[in-house]
Short mmCIF file of C-alpha atoms and ligand atoms in Angstrom, two decimals:
data_model
loop_
_atom_site.label_atom_id
_atom_site.label_comp_id
_atom_site.label_asym_id
_atom_site.label_seq_id
_atom_site.Cartn_x
_atom_site.Cartn_y
_atom_site.Cartn_z
CA MET A 6 93.40 59.57 108.18
CA TRP A 7 90.79 59.91 110.89
CA ALA A 8 87.39 58.29 110.40
CA VAL A 9 84.15 60.21 110.77
CA ARG A 10 82.32 58.95 113.84
CA ASP A 11 79.48 60.00 116.09
CA THR A 12 80.82 61.70 119.19
CA ALA A 13 78.70 60.86 122.24
CA ILE A 14 78.68 63.53 124.94
CA TYR A 15 77.78 62.59 128.51
CA ARG A 16 77.67 64.73 131.61
CA ILE A 17 79.45 63.15 134.54
CA SER A 18 79.81 64.23 138.16
CA SER A 19 83.38 65.34 138.75
CA SER A 20 83.25 64.45 142.45
CA LYS A 21 81.32 61.14 142.30
CA PRO A 22 81.44 59.89 138.71
CA ASP A 23 78.82 57.36 137.62
CA GLU A 24 80.39 53.88 137.59
CA GLU A 25 78.24 52.58 134.74
CA LEU A 26 79.20 55.43 132.49
CA LEU A 27 82.88 54.96 133.37
CA ALA A 28 82.56 51.25 132.59
CA CYS A 29 81.08 52.07 129.19
CA ALA A 30 83.85 54.58 128.42
CA GLY A 31 86.44 52.08 129.68
CA LYS A 32 85.12 49.48 127.25
CA ILE A 33 85.41 51.91 124.34
CA LEU A 34 89.04 52.50 125.32
CA ARG A 35 89.83 48.80 125.65
CA GLU A 36 88.44 48.29 122.16
CA GLY A 37 90.78 50.92 120.73
CA GLY A 38 88.46 53.96 120.81
CA LEU A 39 89.09 57.59 121.78
CA VAL A 40 87.49 59.18 124.85
CA ALA A 41 87.99 62.79 126.00
CA PHE A 42 87.85 63.30 129.77
CA PRO A 43 88.48 66.01 132.36
CA THR A 44 91.63 66.12 134.46
CA GLU A 45 92.53 68.77 137.04
CA THR A 46 94.57 70.60 134.36
CA VAL A 47 92.82 70.44 130.97
CA TYR A 48 90.69 67.87 129.14
CA GLY A 49 92.68 64.93 127.78
CA LEU A 50 92.05 62.81 124.69
CA GLY A 51 92.56 59.25 125.93
CA ALA A 52 93.44 56.01 124.18
CA SER A 53 94.85 52.77 125.50
CA ALA A 54 98.56 53.57 125.86
CA LEU A 55 99.70 50.03 125.10
CA ASP A 56 97.69 49.72 121.86
CA PRO A 57 99.67 51.29 118.99
CA VAL A 58 96.67 51.43 116.66
CA ALA A 59 94.58 53.27 119.23
CA VAL A 60 97.46 55.67 119.90
CA ARG A 61 97.79 56.41 116.19
CA GLY A 62 94.13 57.39 116.33
CA ILE A 63 95.01 60.20 118.75
CA PHE A 64 97.54 61.67 116.33
CA ALA A 65 95.05 61.41 113.45
CA ALA A 66 92.17 63.03 115.37
CA LYS A 67 94.34 65.92 116.58
CA GLY A 68 96.40 66.37 113.42
CA ARG A 69 99.40 66.08 115.72
CA PRO A 70 102.88 65.53 114.29
CA SER A 71 104.02 62.00 115.16
CA ASN A 72 107.33 63.30 116.53
CA ASN A 73 105.60 64.90 119.53
CA PRO A 74 105.39 62.28 122.31
CA LEU A 75 102.35 61.68 124.55
CA ILE A 76 101.81 61.59 128.30
CA VAL A 77 100.82 58.23 129.79
CA HIS A 78 98.27 58.48 132.62
CA VAL A 79 98.33 55.86 135.37
CA ALA A 80 96.28 55.21 138.48
CA SER A 81 98.21 52.51 140.33
CA ASP A 82 101.76 51.45 141.13
CA GLU A 83 101.25 48.40 138.99
CA MET A 84 100.33 50.51 135.94
CA LEU A 85 103.31 52.75 136.60
CA ARG A 86 105.67 49.77 136.73
CA SER A 87 104.21 48.47 133.47
CA VAL A 88 105.35 51.51 131.49
CA VAL A 89 108.71 52.51 132.99
CA GLN A 90 112.09 50.87 132.62
CA GLU A 91 113.57 52.47 135.67
CA TRP A 92 112.27 54.77 138.39
CA PRO A 93 114.98 57.30 139.23
CA GLU A 94 115.36 58.58 142.78
CA ASN A 95 114.36 62.08 141.66
CA ALA A 96 111.16 60.72 140.11
CA GLN A 97 110.32 59.01 143.39
CA ARG A 98 110.86 62.21 145.38
CA LEU A 99 108.78 64.28 142.98
CA ALA A 100 106.01 61.69 142.84
CA LYS A 101 105.94 61.50 146.62
CA ALA A 102 105.56 65.25 146.86
CA PHE A 103 103.07 65.92 144.04
CA TRP A 104 101.22 62.76 142.93
CA PRO A 105 98.41 62.37 142.34
CA GLY A 106 98.38 65.77 140.69
CA PRO A 107 99.32 68.12 137.85
CA LEU A 108 102.90 66.88 137.45
CA THR A 109 104.27 64.82 134.56
CA LEU A 110 107.57 62.97 134.99
CA VAL A 111 109.85 61.97 132.12
CA VAL A 112 111.64 58.70 132.89
CA PRO A 113 113.19 55.77 130.96
CA ALA A 114 110.44 53.99 128.97
CA GLY A 115 109.63 50.32 129.53
CA PRO A 116 109.61 47.83 126.63
CA ASN A 117 105.78 47.62 126.56
CA VAL A 118 105.33 51.23 125.57
CA PRO A 119 104.74 51.54 121.82
CA PRO A 120 107.09 53.87 119.92
CA GLU A 121 104.03 55.89 118.86
CA VAL A 122 103.72 57.08 122.48
CA THR A 123 107.36 58.04 122.98
CA ALA A 124 107.94 59.31 119.43
CA ASN A 125 110.57 56.59 119.20
CA GLY A 126 112.53 58.04 122.09
CA PRO A 127 114.06 56.28 125.10
CA THR A 128 111.86 58.06 127.64
CA VAL A 129 108.18 58.13 128.55
CA ALA A 130 106.22 60.94 130.21
CA VAL A 131 103.95 59.67 133.00
CA ARG A 132 101.35 61.35 135.16
CA TRP A 133 99.11 60.12 137.97
CA PRO A 134 96.24 62.62 137.93
CA THR A 135 93.98 63.40 140.86
CA HIS A 136 90.68 64.19 139.10
CA PRO A 137 88.11 61.53 140.10
CA VAL A 138 86.84 61.15 136.51
CA ALA A 139 90.38 60.67 135.18
CA LEU A 140 91.19 58.15 137.90
CA GLY A 141 87.88 56.34 137.47
CA LEU A 142 88.33 56.15 133.71
CA ILE A 143 91.88 54.78 133.87
CA ARG A 144 90.72 52.15 136.37
CA ALA A 145 87.65 51.28 134.30
CA ALA A 146 89.80 50.89 131.19
CA GLY A 147 92.17 48.72 133.22
CA THR A 148 95.12 50.07 131.28
CA PRO A 149 97.30 53.19 131.28
CA LEU A 150 95.90 55.89 129.01
CA ALA A 151 97.91 57.96 126.59
CA ALA A 152 96.30 61.39 126.60
CA PRO A 153 97.37 64.68 125.09
CA SER A 154 95.23 67.75 125.58
CA ALA A 155 91.93 67.22 123.72
CA ASN A 156 92.36 69.95 121.12
CA ARG A 157 93.49 70.07 117.50
CA SER A 158 97.25 70.37 117.27
CA THR A 159 98.65 73.88 117.97
CA GLN A 160 95.22 75.22 119.04
CA LEU A 161 94.01 76.28 122.46
CA SER A 162 93.80 73.59 125.13
CA PRO A 163 90.29 72.72 126.34
CA THR A 164 89.21 73.47 129.89
CA ARG A 165 85.53 72.68 129.22
CA ALA A 166 83.75 69.94 127.26
CA GLU A 167 82.46 72.47 124.73
CA HIS A 168 86.05 73.39 123.85
CA VAL A 169 86.68 69.71 123.10
CA ILE A 170 83.62 69.56 120.88
CA ASP A 171 84.69 72.74 119.04
CA GLY A 172 87.83 71.00 117.83
CA LEU A 173 87.16 67.28 117.82
CA ASP A 174 83.43 66.67 117.19
CA GLY A 175 83.03 63.80 114.71
CA ARG A 176 86.63 62.65 115.19
CA ILE A 177 86.41 60.89 118.57
CA ASP A 178 84.03 58.41 120.20
CA MET A 179 83.05 60.06 123.46
CA VAL A 180 83.41 63.16 125.61
CA LEU A 181 82.88 62.93 129.37
CA ASP A 182 81.70 66.39 130.42
CA GLY A 183 82.77 66.92 134.03
CA GLY A 184 82.50 70.72 133.90
CA PRO A 185 85.33 73.27 133.91
CA THR A 186 88.77 72.08 135.01
CA ALA A 187 90.35 73.52 138.15
CA ASP A 188 93.97 74.33 137.30
CA GLY A 189 93.27 75.54 133.77
CA ILE A 190 96.72 75.00 132.24
CA GLU A 191 98.63 71.86 131.27
CA SER A 192 100.65 69.90 133.83
CA THR A 193 104.17 70.79 134.85
CA VAL A 194 106.58 68.50 132.94
CA VAL A 195 109.87 67.56 134.63
CA ASP A 196 112.61 65.38 133.15
CA ALA A 197 113.68 63.14 136.03
CA THR A 198 116.44 61.43 134.02
CA THR A 199 118.78 64.39 134.57
CA ASP A 200 120.35 65.32 137.90
CA PRO A 201 119.21 67.84 138.93
CA PRO A 202 115.87 67.30 137.18
CA THR A 203 114.96 69.63 134.30
CA LEU A 204 111.75 71.64 134.07
CA LEU A 205 110.55 71.01 130.49
CA ARG A 206 107.17 72.75 130.73
CA PRO A 207 106.17 75.13 133.54
CA GLY A 208 102.69 74.46 134.88
CA PRO A 209 100.41 74.50 137.92
CA ILE A 210 103.21 73.26 140.17
CA ASN A 211 105.68 76.10 139.95
CA LEU A 212 109.47 76.15 140.15
CA ASP A 213 109.48 77.34 143.78
CA GLN A 214 107.24 74.47 144.83
CA LEU A 215 109.40 71.94 142.96
CA GLU A 216 112.59 73.29 144.52
CA ARG A 217 111.13 73.43 148.01
CA ALA A 218 110.24 69.75 147.68
CA ILE A 219 113.43 68.36 146.12
CA GLY A 220 116.11 71.05 145.89
CA PRO A 221 117.55 72.59 142.71
CA VAL A 222 115.71 72.12 139.40
CA ARG A 223 117.31 73.08 136.13
CA LEU A 224 115.69 75.17 133.39
CA PRO A 225 116.13 73.80 129.87
CA ASP A 226 118.48 75.41 127.46
CA ALA A 227 115.65 76.40 125.09
CA LYS A 228 117.43 76.04 121.78
CA THR A 229 119.53 72.95 122.46
CA ALA A 230 116.85 70.84 124.11
CA GLY A 231 116.95 68.34 121.25
CA PRO A 232 114.25 67.21 118.83
CA LEU A 233 110.97 67.72 120.67
CA ARG A 234 112.48 66.71 123.96
CA SER A 235 110.87 69.81 125.27
CA PRO A 236 107.35 70.90 124.36
CA GLY A 237 108.91 74.20 123.39
CA LEU A 238 109.94 73.03 120.00
CA LEU A 239 106.58 73.71 118.54
CA GLU A 240 106.87 77.38 119.21
CA LYS A 241 103.46 78.22 117.87
CA HIS A 242 101.22 76.45 120.31
CA TYR A 243 98.14 76.93 122.44
CA ALA A 244 97.05 79.59 119.97
CA PRO A 245 93.60 80.98 119.17
CA ARG A 246 92.70 81.43 115.49
CA THR A 247 92.60 85.20 115.98
CA PRO A 248 96.13 86.69 116.05
CA LEU A 249 97.07 87.35 119.67
CA GLN A 250 99.49 90.03 120.86
CA LEU A 251 100.98 90.68 124.28
CA VAL A 252 101.03 94.38 125.14
CA GLU A 253 101.19 96.69 128.14
CA ARG A 254 97.96 98.02 129.63
CA ASP A 255 98.52 101.56 128.30
CA GLN A 256 98.44 100.18 124.75
CA MET A 257 94.99 98.70 125.24
CA SER A 258 92.56 101.55 124.64
CA PRO A 259 89.24 100.36 123.14
CA THR A 260 89.47 99.87 119.36
CA GLU A 261 86.81 98.69 116.90
CA GLY A 262 87.37 95.05 115.94
CA VAL A 263 89.96 94.39 118.65
CA ALA A 264 89.32 92.04 121.60
CA ARG A 265 91.06 92.67 124.92
CA LEU A 266 92.04 90.58 127.92
CA PHE A 267 93.05 92.45 131.08
CA ARG A 268 94.87 91.29 134.18
CA GLY A 269 92.70 92.58 137.00
CA PRO A 270 89.60 94.75 136.43
CA ALA A 271 89.24 96.38 132.99
CA PRO A 272 89.56 100.20 132.95
CA ASP A 273 86.41 100.66 130.79
CA SER A 274 83.35 98.71 129.71
CA ALA A 275 83.96 98.57 125.95
CA PRO A 276 82.68 95.41 124.18
CA ALA A 277 84.88 92.36 123.50
CA THR A 278 86.68 92.90 126.80
CA LEU A 279 87.40 90.31 129.47
CA SER A 280 89.47 90.37 132.59
CA LEU A 281 91.10 87.67 134.68
CA PRO A 282 92.21 87.74 138.32
CA ASP A 283 95.56 89.40 138.97
CA ASP A 284 97.01 86.32 140.65
CA PRO A 285 98.71 83.51 138.72
CA VAL A 286 96.56 80.67 140.05
CA GLY A 287 93.22 82.36 139.39
CA TYR A 288 94.48 83.68 136.07
CA ALA A 289 95.53 80.20 134.91
CA THR A 290 92.15 78.73 135.83
CA GLY A 291 90.32 81.12 133.52
CA LEU A 292 92.92 81.70 130.80
CA TYR A 293 91.89 79.24 128.08
CA ALA A 294 88.15 79.78 128.57
CA ALA A 295 88.73 83.54 128.16
CA LEU A 296 90.79 83.01 125.00
CA HIS A 297 88.24 80.57 123.55
CA GLU A 298 85.51 83.15 124.24
CA LEU A 299 87.39 86.07 122.67
CA ASP A 300 88.43 83.90 119.72
CA ARG A 301 84.78 83.09 118.96
CA LEU A 302 84.06 86.80 118.45
CA GLY A 303 86.01 86.69 115.19
CA MET A 304 87.82 90.01 115.74
CA SER A 305 90.94 90.99 113.85
CA ARG A 306 93.19 90.80 116.92
CA ILE A 307 93.24 89.83 120.59
CA LEU A 308 95.33 92.10 122.81
CA VAL A 309 96.42 90.49 126.06
CA GLU A 310 97.90 92.49 128.91
CA ALA A 311 101.42 91.14 129.43
CA PRO A 312 101.86 89.10 132.63
CA PRO A 313 104.51 90.05 135.21
CA THR A 314 108.00 88.62 134.71
CA THR A 315 108.15 87.02 138.16
CA SER A 316 108.63 83.24 138.51
CA ALA A 317 105.09 82.72 139.82
CA TRP A 318 103.80 83.79 136.38
CA LEU A 319 106.27 81.65 134.39
CA ALA A 320 103.73 79.06 133.17
CA ILE A 321 101.28 81.74 132.06
CA ARG A 322 103.98 83.72 130.30
CA ASP A 323 105.07 80.54 128.53
CA ARG A 324 101.53 79.85 127.23
CA LEU A 325 100.91 83.44 126.16
CA GLN A 326 104.26 83.79 124.44
CA ARG A 327 103.58 80.66 122.41
CA ALA A 328 100.05 81.85 121.61
CA SER A 329 101.46 85.14 120.33
CA PHE A 330 104.37 83.61 118.44
CA GLY A 331 104.84 85.26 115.06
CA ASN A 332 102.03 87.82 115.52
O1 TXA P 424 97.97 68.53 131.78
C1 TXA P 424 98.42 67.81 130.88
O2 TXA P 424 99.61 67.48 130.82
C2 TXA P 424 97.43 67.32 129.82
C3 TXA P 424 96.48 66.34 130.49
C4 TXA P 424 95.52 65.72 129.54
O3 TXA P 424 97.22 65.35 131.16
N1 TXA P 424 98.11 66.72 128.73
C5 TXA P 424 98.87 67.43 127.88
O4 TXA P 424 99.40 66.68 126.85
O5 TXA P 424 99.06 68.61 127.98
P1 TXA P 424 100.10 67.31 125.58
O6 TXA P 424 100.35 66.16 124.67
O7 TXA P 424 99.28 68.42 125.06
O8 TXA P 424 101.46 67.78 126.13
C6 TXA P 424 102.42 66.84 126.56
C7 TXA P 424 103.76 67.48 126.53
C8 TXA P 424 104.16 67.70 125.09
O9 TXA P 424 104.60 69.01 124.96
C9 TXA P 424 105.29 66.71 124.86
O10 TXA P 424 106.28 67.23 124.03
C10 TXA P 424 105.81 66.46 126.28
O11 TXA P 424 104.71 66.59 127.13
N2 TXA P 424 106.35 65.10 126.36
C11 TXA P 424 105.67 63.94 126.23
N3 TXA P 424 106.49 62.88 126.31
C12 TXA P 424 107.72 63.37 126.49
C13 TXA P 424 109.01 62.79 126.65
N4 TXA P 424 109.20 61.46 126.62
N5 TXA P 424 110.05 63.62 126.82
C14 TXA P 424 109.87 64.96 126.87
N6 TXA P 424 108.70 65.58 126.72
C15 TXA P 424 107.62 64.80 126.53
MG1 MG P 425 98.60 70.02 124.05
#
């Protein structure tokens, strides 16, 4: 069970975060509390990764099934060494190319990592983010932070502090509001224990970029990826409360009670209509905020214009397909 608590919300500069505020948030984390903070991808819900009781608090606050493992966020080589058993060559090459940044690497877990973090598995997912608030908070806490996206399980990821509050107010200790996040979708997750490495979750760093940096990368065999080895197992994920459907543009004429999200400028000015840039990077940045906004309208459906099937749109297609699962 989660305990009711007051959730303190503080604004923080995302370029030059206030050291005193970080120190205060770091202390909460060291004492086993839960602090939501911005990263370059989405907001994370942090707890001390080496404290099993604190980590259980994350699962309780989110209503997350305990068989879904967490990402450990580090901000130094020393922290990285403290959570991994082994650092495969492929992990080193990927880290060299993309860290700090929106890339999570799955590697053999060190003995200090509680089973709550790894869902009892042999591997741990680690990320060295680049957002100054994330880095400052990890350093202030003085310990690696386990942090899933700061939303209730299966719901939309948060790209703004108000999205965090929507889902987690009263369940966590603090939210650091550093404004909207830049990348807008969750980090790319790569399993570096396989050779070639396996892309488990497409994200801001796309397949072409990965392959240009390190050569061939494998795509997972969706159905045989093993129990929650890949995020994909929870097929319904990242979903608004309003049923979402992916359709072609010609099936999106204005309809009473139906919200619409276009790729590129909308063809009319009917209400409950939003549009996102017709490029995958700009689209990703605004995607969750647009879905949160349309969801709040309480319509009977959200129609989303289907993204292209090219590899540059893979991460967006993945999120939208999960959001529309079963609708
Ligand atoms: O951008 C992000 O990655 C954000 C920010 C806060 O860092 N975090 C995030 O966490 O999206 P979460 O928990 O929502 O997603 C982590 C994904 C899950 O789908 C989980 O299954 C996968 O990473 N994962 C974690 N540990 C794993 C492991 N040992 N092996 C395979 N997949 C793992
Ligand atoms: Mg998540």
